[in-house]
XYZ file of C-alpha atoms in Angstrom:
742
model
C -194.739 170.970 141.578
C -198.326 169.806 141.877
C -198.471 166.420 143.548
C -198.156 163.735 140.866
C -201.045 161.824 139.371
C -202.245 159.154 141.755
C -202.432 156.787 138.802
C -199.044 157.725 137.342
C -196.683 154.794 137.970
C -193.027 155.302 138.726
C -191.195 154.954 135.422
C -187.960 153.612 136.943
C -187.992 149.811 136.619
C -184.611 149.388 138.369
C -185.538 150.864 141.738
C -186.791 147.724 143.460
C -183.431 146.036 142.908
C -181.258 148.699 144.455
C -181.084 146.992 147.848
C -178.763 144.514 146.161
C -176.489 147.379 145.131
C -176.200 148.876 148.605
C -174.597 145.856 150.311
C -175.497 147.596 153.523
C -175.089 144.770 156.022
C -176.748 146.930 158.665
C -179.083 144.429 160.267
C -176.830 142.689 162.806
C -178.505 141.883 166.147
C -176.004 143.873 168.210
C -177.077 147.077 166.455
C -180.807 146.723 166.795
C -180.994 148.324 170.225
C -179.328 151.494 168.938
C -182.035 154.136 168.595
C -180.252 157.417 169.085
C -176.719 158.391 170.137
C -174.942 161.696 169.776
C -171.809 161.650 167.634
C -168.462 162.307 169.217
C -165.137 162.631 167.416
C -164.336 158.993 168.101
C -167.661 157.554 166.970
C -167.800 159.710 163.845
C -164.793 157.906 162.430
C -166.567 154.592 162.891
C -169.725 155.864 161.218
C -167.857 157.634 158.390
C -164.717 155.478 158.125
C -163.098 157.788 155.614
C -163.732 160.975 157.629
C -160.825 162.821 159.209
C -160.655 164.295 162.720
C -161.162 167.703 161.135
C -164.420 166.441 159.647
C -165.394 165.077 163.048
C -164.861 168.425 164.725
C -166.881 170.152 162.036
C -169.743 167.696 162.412
C -169.907 168.445 166.117
C -170.665 172.103 165.422
C -173.965 173.341 166.788
C -176.609 175.189 164.799
C -175.415 178.372 163.155
C -175.018 181.284 165.532
C -175.401 183.850 162.760
C -179.205 183.736 162.914
C -181.929 183.181 165.459
C -185.609 182.877 164.673
C -187.323 185.969 166.022
C -190.972 185.474 165.110
C -193.929 183.755 166.735
C -194.705 180.439 165.073
C -197.862 180.408 162.958
C -200.462 177.804 163.891
C -201.843 175.349 161.373
C -204.572 176.947 159.300
C -207.343 176.032 156.884
C -208.165 179.673 156.120
C -208.375 180.855 152.524
C -205.631 183.420 152.934
C -201.915 183.826 153.513
C -201.349 183.757 157.279
C -198.170 185.346 158.683
C -196.736 185.968 162.168
C -197.692 189.186 163.998
C -195.750 192.151 162.653
C -195.618 190.874 159.049
C -197.653 191.717 155.969
C -197.829 190.591 152.350
C -198.625 192.226 149.028
C -199.561 190.616 145.701
C -197.048 191.678 143.044
C -198.848 190.017 140.141
C -201.291 187.184 139.528
C -202.353 184.899 136.686
C -203.778 186.919 133.796
C -202.440 190.349 134.795
C -201.660 192.356 131.662
C -197.964 193.093 131.153
C -198.562 195.829 128.565
C -201.308 198.229 127.515
C -202.337 196.308 124.384
C -204.589 193.949 126.351
C -207.260 194.948 128.883
C -207.260 194.100 132.562
C -207.986 190.507 133.542
C -211.603 189.635 134.307
C -211.075 186.255 136.038
C -214.109 184.973 134.112
C -212.248 182.598 131.815
C -212.898 184.508 128.576
C -211.320 182.777 125.578
C -210.327 186.147 124.115
C -207.659 186.554 126.811
C -204.253 186.672 125.109
C -201.703 185.037 127.401
C -198.766 186.010 125.236
C -199.247 189.418 126.878
C -200.421 188.311 130.305
C -198.805 186.733 133.361
C -198.931 182.947 132.975
C -200.552 180.448 135.306
C -199.321 178.379 138.255
C -196.380 180.483 139.419
C -193.407 178.358 140.477
C -189.656 179.103 140.585
C -188.669 182.777 140.617
C -185.769 185.188 141.028
C -184.879 188.898 140.979
C -182.372 190.540 138.633
C -181.556 194.133 139.545
C -181.172 196.860 136.941
C -179.203 200.059 136.805
C -181.052 203.191 135.734
C -179.753 202.715 132.186
C -181.156 199.175 132.101
C -178.008 197.108 132.643
C -177.642 194.105 134.943
C -176.584 195.007 138.477
C -175.313 192.799 141.286
C -176.575 195.359 143.821
C -180.086 196.233 144.971
C -181.091 199.293 142.966
C -184.779 199.278 143.861
C -185.474 198.342 140.239
C -185.517 194.694 139.168
C -186.748 192.144 136.694
C -188.954 189.558 138.358
C -188.670 186.247 136.494
C -191.332 183.634 137.268
C -191.852 180.070 136.036
C -195.332 178.831 135.135
C -195.732 175.135 135.748
C -199.412 174.776 134.775
C -199.550 171.070 135.463
C -202.504 170.436 133.186
C -204.954 172.224 135.492
C -206.307 175.014 133.329
C -210.048 174.584 133.808
C -210.340 177.804 135.850
C -209.289 179.767 132.759
C -212.259 178.646 130.650
C -215.822 179.796 131.178
C -217.206 176.284 131.718
C -214.053 174.292 132.203
C -212.322 172.448 129.394
C -214.322 171.505 126.317
C -213.993 168.092 124.721
C -215.797 166.902 121.583
C -217.965 170.007 121.648
C -219.234 169.387 125.195
C -218.215 171.732 127.997
C -217.366 170.890 131.569
C -216.513 167.214 131.135
C -213.471 167.354 133.380
C -213.711 165.920 136.873
C -211.859 166.387 140.135
C -208.440 167.847 139.284
C -209.069 168.371 135.537
C -205.933 166.459 134.713
C -206.858 164.513 131.578
C -208.725 165.311 128.392
C -211.884 163.282 127.836
C -211.424 162.452 124.167
C -212.668 164.071 120.979
C -211.497 167.349 119.481
C -210.556 170.446 121.444
C -211.492 174.019 120.412
C -208.733 176.254 119.049
C -209.252 179.157 121.486
C -209.005 176.965 124.567
C -205.903 175.140 123.395
C -204.053 178.321 122.408
C -204.714 179.703 125.874
C -203.645 176.476 127.585
C -200.371 176.412 125.679
C -199.523 180.049 126.366
C -200.219 180.012 130.111
C -197.048 177.896 130.383
C -193.467 179.119 130.220
C -191.913 182.138 131.930
C -192.961 185.721 132.698
C -190.383 188.510 132.880
C -191.631 191.814 134.291
C -190.025 194.930 135.647
C -190.846 195.778 139.255
C -189.896 198.851 141.284
C -189.719 199.549 144.989
C -191.723 202.517 146.220
C -191.053 202.900 149.918
C -191.794 199.458 151.355
C -193.973 198.394 148.394
C -192.960 196.622 145.168
C -195.070 197.267 142.058
C -195.056 195.766 138.573
C -194.318 198.298 135.828
C -196.975 197.571 133.243
C -195.754 198.435 129.767
C -192.033 198.254 130.604
C -189.916 197.417 127.532
C -188.403 194.585 129.567
C -191.752 192.853 130.042
C -192.118 189.720 127.948
C -193.509 186.201 127.934
C -191.607 183.078 126.972
C -194.075 180.330 126.064
C -194.006 176.826 124.528
C -194.086 178.613 121.153
C -190.954 180.749 121.707
C -188.058 179.649 119.514
C -185.129 178.225 121.516
C -181.497 177.447 120.729
C -180.100 173.919 121.137
C -176.610 173.585 122.623
C -174.323 170.803 123.769
C -170.713 169.654 123.787
C -169.049 170.605 120.515
C -167.976 167.044 119.766
C -171.532 165.763 120.315
C -173.589 168.593 118.857
C -174.299 166.860 115.551
C -175.480 163.756 117.409
C -177.592 165.858 119.794
C -179.311 167.586 116.894
C -180.464 164.245 115.514
C -182.689 163.904 118.559
C -184.187 167.360 117.909
C -185.098 166.809 114.246
C -188.813 167.493 113.641
C -191.039 168.634 110.803
C -190.684 172.189 112.133
C -186.886 172.141 112.558
C -185.497 169.506 110.156
C -181.877 170.409 111.040
C -182.452 169.943 114.769
C -180.543 173.125 115.581
C -183.545 174.786 117.216
C -186.622 173.789 119.147
C -189.924 175.346 120.038
C -190.427 176.707 123.516
C -190.266 175.548 127.100
C -193.003 173.886 129.153
C -193.957 172.735 132.647
C -191.456 175.130 134.136
C -191.037 174.155 137.755
C -188.014 174.989 139.913
C -185.356 177.450 138.886
C -181.731 178.425 139.343
C -179.557 181.492 139.115
C -176.137 181.493 137.462
C -173.135 183.295 138.978
C -172.977 185.462 135.849
C -176.549 186.709 136.251
C -178.913 184.652 134.081
C -181.959 182.545 134.931
C -182.266 178.778 134.674
C -185.789 177.483 134.164
C -186.243 173.758 134.705
C -188.569 171.700 132.525
C -190.373 169.159 134.654
C -193.395 166.969 133.777
C -193.327 167.512 130.008
C -194.617 163.994 129.342
C -198.158 164.932 130.439
C -198.838 166.832 127.189
C -198.119 164.164 124.570
C -200.307 161.513 122.984
C -200.168 159.013 120.119
C -203.151 159.270 117.812
C -202.599 156.481 115.280
C -200.275 154.144 113.469
C -197.508 151.775 114.443
C -195.665 151.992 117.722
C -192.093 153.336 117.603
C -189.249 150.847 117.336
C -188.101 148.915 120.399
C -185.379 151.376 121.339
C -187.619 154.431 121.155
C -190.352 152.521 122.975
C -187.949 151.837 125.848
C -186.994 155.520 125.995
C -190.605 156.711 125.856
C -191.632 154.363 128.654
C -188.746 155.459 130.866
C -189.783 159.103 130.422
C -193.529 158.468 130.775
C -194.491 159.334 127.182
C -197.832 157.622 126.336
C -197.599 154.934 123.674
C -201.080 153.404 123.825
C -203.760 154.858 121.609
C -206.293 156.999 123.525
C -209.518 155.332 124.558
C -212.715 156.621 126.088
C -211.439 155.416 129.466
C -207.869 156.703 129.290
C -206.470 159.806 127.591
C -203.090 160.727 129.002
C -202.724 164.210 127.587
C -204.566 167.500 127.182
C -205.713 166.709 123.647
C -203.885 169.683 122.152
C -203.035 167.645 119.058
C -206.738 167.374 118.128
C -207.043 170.980 116.871
C -207.339 171.097 113.071
C -207.911 173.546 110.241
C -205.644 176.421 111.272
C -202.961 178.246 109.299
C -200.250 176.454 111.306
C -201.473 173.056 112.418
C -197.935 172.141 113.524
C -198.543 174.150 116.716
C -200.931 171.373 117.708
C -199.698 168.366 115.743
C -196.382 168.626 117.596
C -198.016 167.091 120.689
C -198.743 163.881 118.749
C -195.828 161.407 118.711
C -197.387 159.155 116.042
C -195.100 158.015 113.251
C -196.887 159.671 110.333
C -194.009 160.125 107.908
C -191.121 158.160 106.496
C -188.656 159.937 108.796
C -188.478 162.261 111.806
C -188.398 165.233 109.406
C -191.971 164.474 108.390
C -193.670 164.255 111.797
C -193.140 164.997 115.496
C -191.978 161.673 116.899
C -188.924 163.486 118.321
C -190.836 166.347 119.932
C -190.622 164.822 123.456
C -186.821 164.869 123.080
C -186.941 168.671 122.883
C -188.111 168.992 126.516
C -186.722 167.945 129.884
C -183.796 170.344 130.067
C -182.353 173.169 132.069
C -183.081 176.155 129.830
C -181.117 179.377 130.248
C -182.730 182.811 129.858
C -181.072 186.227 129.979
C -183.793 188.462 131.465
C -182.001 191.704 130.627
C -181.347 190.925 126.946
C -184.888 191.180 125.616
C -184.012 189.856 122.154
C -182.056 186.819 123.372
C -183.462 183.330 122.806
C -183.948 180.726 125.529
C -181.119 178.192 125.342
C -181.447 174.461 126.004
C -178.435 173.205 127.992
C -178.348 169.570 126.851
C -174.969 168.923 128.520
C -176.745 169.103 131.888
C -178.860 166.061 130.996
C -182.453 165.422 130.065
C -184.772 164.302 132.830
C -187.684 165.692 134.831
C -185.842 168.741 136.138
C -187.042 170.327 139.354
C -184.363 172.926 140.137
C -180.709 173.779 139.505
C -178.575 175.077 142.363
C -174.957 176.198 142.077
C -172.377 175.322 144.669
C -169.934 177.975 145.789
C -168.380 179.848 142.836
C -164.610 179.873 143.459
C -162.375 181.771 141.011
C -160.150 179.373 139.090
C -162.274 176.331 139.964
C -164.988 174.572 137.915
C -168.582 175.446 138.751
C -170.881 172.758 140.123
C -174.664 172.607 139.592
C -176.894 170.234 141.591
C -180.194 169.011 140.143
C -183.073 166.755 141.152
C -185.252 164.564 138.940
C -188.743 164.819 140.407
C -190.226 161.365 140.171
C -190.660 158.394 142.430
C -187.370 156.470 142.635
C -185.460 159.023 140.598
C -181.999 160.477 141.157
C -179.965 163.444 142.315
C -177.483 164.739 139.725
C -174.678 167.226 139.469
C -172.983 168.925 136.531
C -169.350 170.055 136.743
C -168.247 172.619 134.180
C -165.152 172.170 132.075
C -164.387 175.896 132.223
C -163.188 177.391 135.503
C -164.973 180.340 137.048
C -163.860 183.841 136.163
C -165.756 186.628 138.005
C -165.167 188.876 134.991
C -167.965 186.950 133.270
C -170.616 188.495 135.534
C -173.132 190.255 133.302
C -172.044 188.447 130.121
C -175.423 186.769 129.640
C -175.891 183.822 127.296
C -172.265 184.107 126.108
C -171.134 183.151 129.616
C -173.677 180.335 129.607
C -172.162 179.035 126.384
C -168.770 179.058 128.097
C -169.802 177.186 131.231
C -172.878 175.102 130.402
C -172.067 173.449 127.065
C -169.031 171.436 128.156
C -168.716 169.505 131.397
C -169.282 166.260 133.257
C -172.639 164.885 134.439
C -172.931 162.651 137.521
C -175.629 160.872 139.541
C -175.449 160.249 143.289
C -175.081 156.939 145.083
C -175.680 157.020 148.834
C -173.850 154.288 150.760
C -174.995 152.593 153.929
C -172.005 153.824 155.946
C -173.039 157.465 155.553
C -170.708 158.147 152.647
C -171.623 158.758 149.037
C -170.078 158.958 145.611
C -170.820 160.524 142.242
C -171.219 158.115 139.345
C -170.194 159.424 135.910
C -173.110 159.617 133.480
C -170.800 159.147 130.552
C -170.388 156.737 127.674
C -166.921 155.934 129.055
C -168.523 154.420 132.168
C -168.421 150.638 131.513
C -171.756 150.150 133.287
C -173.380 152.521 130.787
C -171.400 151.487 127.718
C -172.317 147.837 128.241
C -175.885 148.309 129.445
C -177.935 145.511 127.903
C -181.346 147.113 128.338
C -180.513 150.134 126.178
C -177.628 150.222 123.721
C -176.068 153.661 124.144
C -174.355 154.795 120.963
C -172.525 157.969 122.033
C -172.456 160.654 124.717
C -175.314 162.557 123.073
C -177.416 159.433 123.502
C -176.431 159.333 127.189
C -177.326 162.989 127.796
C -180.708 162.813 126.066
C -181.518 159.587 127.933
C -179.840 160.512 131.217
C -182.486 158.723 133.281
C -181.660 155.406 131.625
C -177.930 156.058 131.915
C -178.306 156.723 135.647
C -180.183 153.408 135.938
C -177.244 151.675 134.302
C -174.693 153.456 136.500
C -176.428 152.302 139.696
C -177.508 155.598 141.260
C -179.672 155.539 144.410
C -183.436 155.759 143.767
C -184.803 158.586 145.920
C -188.208 159.689 147.229
C -188.901 162.324 144.554
C -185.866 164.669 144.568
C -187.141 168.202 144.134
C -185.467 171.479 145.047
C -181.856 171.700 146.133
C -180.146 174.506 148.035
C -176.629 175.353 149.182
C -175.943 176.503 152.737
C -173.655 179.504 152.120
C -172.204 179.158 155.629
C -170.444 175.880 154.863
C -171.199 174.843 151.273
C -173.357 171.866 152.251
C -176.075 170.846 149.805
C -179.674 170.126 150.823
C -182.348 168.309 148.780
C -186.026 167.925 149.521
C -187.351 164.397 149.012
C -191.020 165.179 148.841
C -192.671 161.785 149.332
C -193.183 158.313 147.951
C -195.997 155.773 147.945
C -196.399 152.213 149.166
C -195.803 150.828 145.679
C -192.208 152.023 146.002
C -191.553 152.136 149.756
C -192.366 149.081 151.818
C -190.280 147.717 154.703
C -188.383 145.613 152.161
C -187.788 148.478 149.725
C -186.125 151.134 151.853
C -182.484 152.180 151.771
C -180.445 154.283 154.222
C -181.045 157.532 152.331
C -184.786 156.812 151.967
C -185.363 154.883 155.164
C -189.073 155.048 156.042
C -192.044 152.876 155.069
C -195.145 153.396 157.196
C -198.830 154.260 157.334
C -199.795 157.795 158.272
C -202.707 156.772 160.484
C -204.154 160.285 160.721
C -206.319 162.107 158.202
C -205.845 160.795 154.666
C -204.125 157.557 155.753
C -201.469 157.504 153.057
C -198.631 154.991 153.150
C -195.078 154.556 151.903
C -193.196 157.714 152.808
C -196.129 160.155 152.556
C -194.513 162.946 154.601
C -191.090 163.042 152.947
C -187.723 164.225 154.288
C -184.785 166.522 153.563
C -181.326 165.068 152.952
C -178.036 166.967 153.000
C -174.455 166.189 152.099
C -170.969 167.605 152.493
C -168.535 167.170 149.611
C -164.825 166.601 150.073
C -164.088 168.211 146.682
C -167.193 169.034 144.657
C -165.342 169.395 141.350
C -163.263 166.236 141.650
C -164.049 163.403 139.197
C -163.713 161.052 142.196
C -165.613 163.318 144.561
C -167.077 161.701 147.658
C -169.449 163.090 150.209
C -170.969 162.288 153.570
C -174.644 162.660 154.232
C -177.433 162.604 156.776
C -181.162 163.319 156.904
C -181.690 166.910 158.034
C -185.413 166.605 158.804
C -188.152 164.016 158.553
C -191.597 165.385 157.723
C -194.397 164.190 160.017
C -197.524 165.176 161.840
C -196.686 165.740 165.475
C -198.872 162.800 166.534
C -197.259 160.266 164.177
C -195.600 158.460 167.072
C -192.375 156.567 166.400
C -192.204 157.886 162.822
C -192.006 161.484 164.064
C -188.254 161.023 164.129
C -187.415 164.746 164.136
C -189.722 165.263 167.154
C -191.837 167.882 165.413
C -194.450 169.758 167.424
C -197.689 171.528 166.562
C -195.577 174.646 165.884
C -193.383 173.073 163.218
C -194.931 169.848 161.943
C -194.921 169.648 158.155
C -195.304 167.220 155.284
C -193.955 166.923 151.738
C -191.077 169.428 151.631
C -190.613 170.892 148.163
C -188.988 174.311 147.745
C -185.689 174.898 149.581
C -183.695 178.093 149.813
C -181.045 179.655 152.071
C -181.054 183.333 152.951
C -177.625 184.886 152.501
C -178.708 187.729 154.776
C -179.682 185.576 157.769
C -178.554 181.988 157.134
C -182.137 180.760 157.548
C -183.104 177.650 155.584
C -186.598 178.240 154.170
C -188.711 175.131 153.551
C -191.832 175.194 151.351
C -194.379 172.385 151.177
C -196.521 170.828 148.457
C -198.567 168.477 150.551
C -201.423 166.070 150.110
C -201.026 164.103 153.336
C -201.848 166.479 156.217
C -203.992 168.998 154.349
C -206.981 167.783 156.335
C -205.608 169.836 159.238
C -203.505 172.527 157.574
C -202.960 174.137 154.207
C -199.443 174.075 152.757
C -196.828 176.175 154.491
C -193.444 177.900 154.672
C -191.105 177.095 157.557
C -187.852 178.636 158.766
C -185.006 176.475 160.088
C -181.549 177.014 161.540
C -179.607 174.412 159.590
C -176.734 172.971 161.637
C -174.210 170.695 159.906
C -173.870 167.219 158.473
C -173.037 164.848 161.307
C -174.476 166.944 164.151
C -176.962 164.206 165.020
C -176.865 160.452 165.316
C -177.091 157.062 163.704
C -180.547 155.572 164.296
C -182.469 152.394 163.587
C -185.971 152.751 162.179
C -188.449 149.923 162.616
C -190.686 150.053 159.548
C -194.087 148.391 159.708
C -196.581 148.442 156.861
C -199.304 146.057 155.651
C -198.146 143.228 157.868
C -194.489 143.577 156.878
C -191.734 144.799 159.184
C -188.019 145.442 158.819
C -185.325 147.560 160.423
C -183.386 150.211 158.550
C -180.357 152.092 159.818
C -179.803 155.668 158.737
C -178.182 158.915 159.884
C -180.238 161.785 161.229
C -179.314 165.374 162.020
C -179.754 166.976 165.427
C -183.326 167.554 166.586
C -184.045 171.247 166.023
C -187.001 171.773 168.318
C -189.311 174.789 168.303
C -186.337 177.076 168.872
C -184.661 176.280 165.545
C -187.651 175.289 163.396
C -190.910 177.239 163.149
C -193.854 177.568 160.819
C -193.725 181.048 159.261
C -196.654 181.028 156.839
C -199.709 179.049 155.820
C -201.190 179.377 152.347
C -204.722 179.640 150.910
C -206.878 176.558 150.384
C -205.699 174.026 147.824
C -202.453 175.856 147.084
C -198.778 175.003 147.192
C -196.026 177.330 148.447
C -193.170 177.496 145.980
C -190.506 179.731 144.466
C -188.522 181.946 146.810
C -185.922 184.688 146.829
C -185.216 187.868 148.777
C -183.601 191.255 148.450
C -179.928 191.209 149.517
C -180.703 192.987 152.782
C -183.228 190.317 153.732
C -186.039 192.848 154.192
C -188.322 191.644 151.384
C -189.097 187.979 150.762
C -190.735 186.945 147.470
C -192.634 183.648 147.180
C -195.272 182.121 144.936
C -198.710 180.806 145.817
C -199.508 178.154 143.201
C -202.855 176.655 142.157
C -205.162 177.834 144.988
C -208.412 175.889 144.760
C -206.702 172.893 143.162
C -209.183 170.396 144.597
C -212.260 172.071 143.083
C -214.508 169.559 141.319
C -215.856 170.134 137.825
C -219.477 170.173 138.974
C -218.654 172.866 141.529
C -216.778 174.924 138.949
C -219.807 174.925 136.669
C -221.777 176.402 139.590
C -218.984 178.889 140.318
C -218.234 177.245 143.657
C -214.487 176.929 144.004
C -212.409 175.589 146.864
C -210.550 178.924 147.052
C -211.341 182.484 146.046
C -207.867 183.897 146.741
C -206.561 186.549 146.007
C -209.838 188.171 144.939
C -211.243 187.521 148.401
C -208.600 189.815 149.931
C -209.090 192.651 147.473
C -206.626 191.872 144.688
C -208.426 192.241 141.373
C -212.048 191.400 140.888
C -213.594 188.679 143.070
C -214.026 185.387 141.271
C -212.034 182.285 140.565
C -208.710 181.647 142.313
C -205.429 182.724 140.717
C -201.805 181.859 141.306
C -199.707 184.836 142.345
C -196.316 186.158 143.404
C -196.362 187.871 146.787
C -193.746 189.878 148.660
C -193.524 189.694 152.455
C -192.194 192.513 154.613
C -192.052 193.406 158.278
C -194.185 196.255 159.553
C -191.073 197.846 161.084
C -189.009 197.330 157.912
C -186.737 194.795 159.615
C -185.049 191.636 158.359
C -187.414 188.736 157.618
C -187.394 185.861 160.104
C -185.118 187.343 162.746
């Protein structure tokens, strides 16, 4: 995702009190001299008291021997291009605005309002995946050289590049400043708003391999756009469906059985049966309240917890894009839906419930062109970043891991009621209905002894049932307000949980914790799973946990209602000159900050790490790194001495083995102002697909009006006409046709 608004406060009011929940007792004087010690079978049992000798032996395992990094590390770069190791090349598959059929002309990159984005590739490419097709157009589990490329479009309210003079407000053009994040008040023109709405969602396009090159098939019958206007189906547990639908009731859908579209599509997931999961992230940034009374106390609590604006817009503060200001069209509800004001006597007469229709994992069947996107409410409503499946074992429930991307938010998992049957491969949305409508939702609590547990996010949990700050009425209420339920349950507040990934070699789960700020992380507000609070003295001088880290955990039984896990920190992000806070001993060849996308190659075992950084971009653009992962427990228990703003405190935690340059290397640097995100590969590991999102993000409005942008990529390297920057999907190959990264 794009780094969050600097002025957007964390919406979790419970986080600062979690130290009381941990009961860590890890500050005894005899432990303070312990800085680093390698685990042995005997000491592991003392660190993880519930771990067996078998677990101890496993934790001692060295880095995987199935893969070795075989490329020269890429240096840091501020170039406006994608930089790869010698022997590698990249190709743009498609970019923002590319026509997907022959009914619209080629993209000009001039911001013309006539551009119809219902028939063009959307903006700000994010999560992605490939779905192979047989020659007769059926889903295939094998590489056929013909695939559907499915790409999310986050479009985090940064659409100024797509208008001739930036966004228009109150009839005046170019009023936006810096990152164009907030509307300046007044009415917005119809043509701009329609475009801004439709650049969001998902693009599905057919691509074909020709030799070593992948090309989009313009005009393929499989090509389609799913936008915030596309009708979606609402699902949930059968016994709670009527209650769920009450939260979806709007003027447009008075029965609450459907909703309109998907938005701010960030990370993604792939189901074992062959469908795509698009994750709705920062949906709150699009809503506003134009007039009238505030909602009742209960709804006000819910809106605040999810970041939905309740204050009336003023000249100084307008927390939305102003889409609701368009008037005088044949269907004003397309725009009025972004206004949460109570204008009618009930929810059927206005759009007070519209925010409840977003924040879900939404399932899409790429192959079935007439199928509707399906909201999977059973998986919980929060700010979804990605959805990663654990190992699919026949006869066992499936497990999906999810992060809520916000400061002090939680890691979740969903365990299906149905057990996995491989015969369901290729069954599309019908299989999704089988596995993703009934199940159990949990949130993670990380204990100070290196263990962890999953807390049921269920009305039967006494901590939720009796929560005084929000009176939960039923399980539907819990699912729609999962963030509040996780507060009540006592989950561990994390440093922005983003993408998750499963190591196929051993089933361990990894999560990127991108960063946090000093408002949330001071020496007195750390916990073992989020242990750092410091000032990055170089460059931008950010504080809190500005460089982020990656956590991983090993489950004893992922599907068990009483499942426990053990955890450690795989890597700590840092600049190589950060001193004592460079805990993973990163060098100039592998230093990184703000990990975001995570993904494991099944072909090589490499863990790919993508960054969305704002801390060390003074010396390098965002990047993609390759790591050999190791195992939980292969490192040591350490004590971190946090010092920030005159405060100091020690925090014990558990850190994985130092990888060094041999097992961790920078593979790619991105164009100026961009983030590296979305990743998948062909099964043979010879083609790696990633997304370059929002190049030129830091362009200022005054510079845009003079056509001076921070980045000119990909036009500056010959893709399309030169002009403004565009997000794009690229595919990386080796010159010799070999396997990527080895």
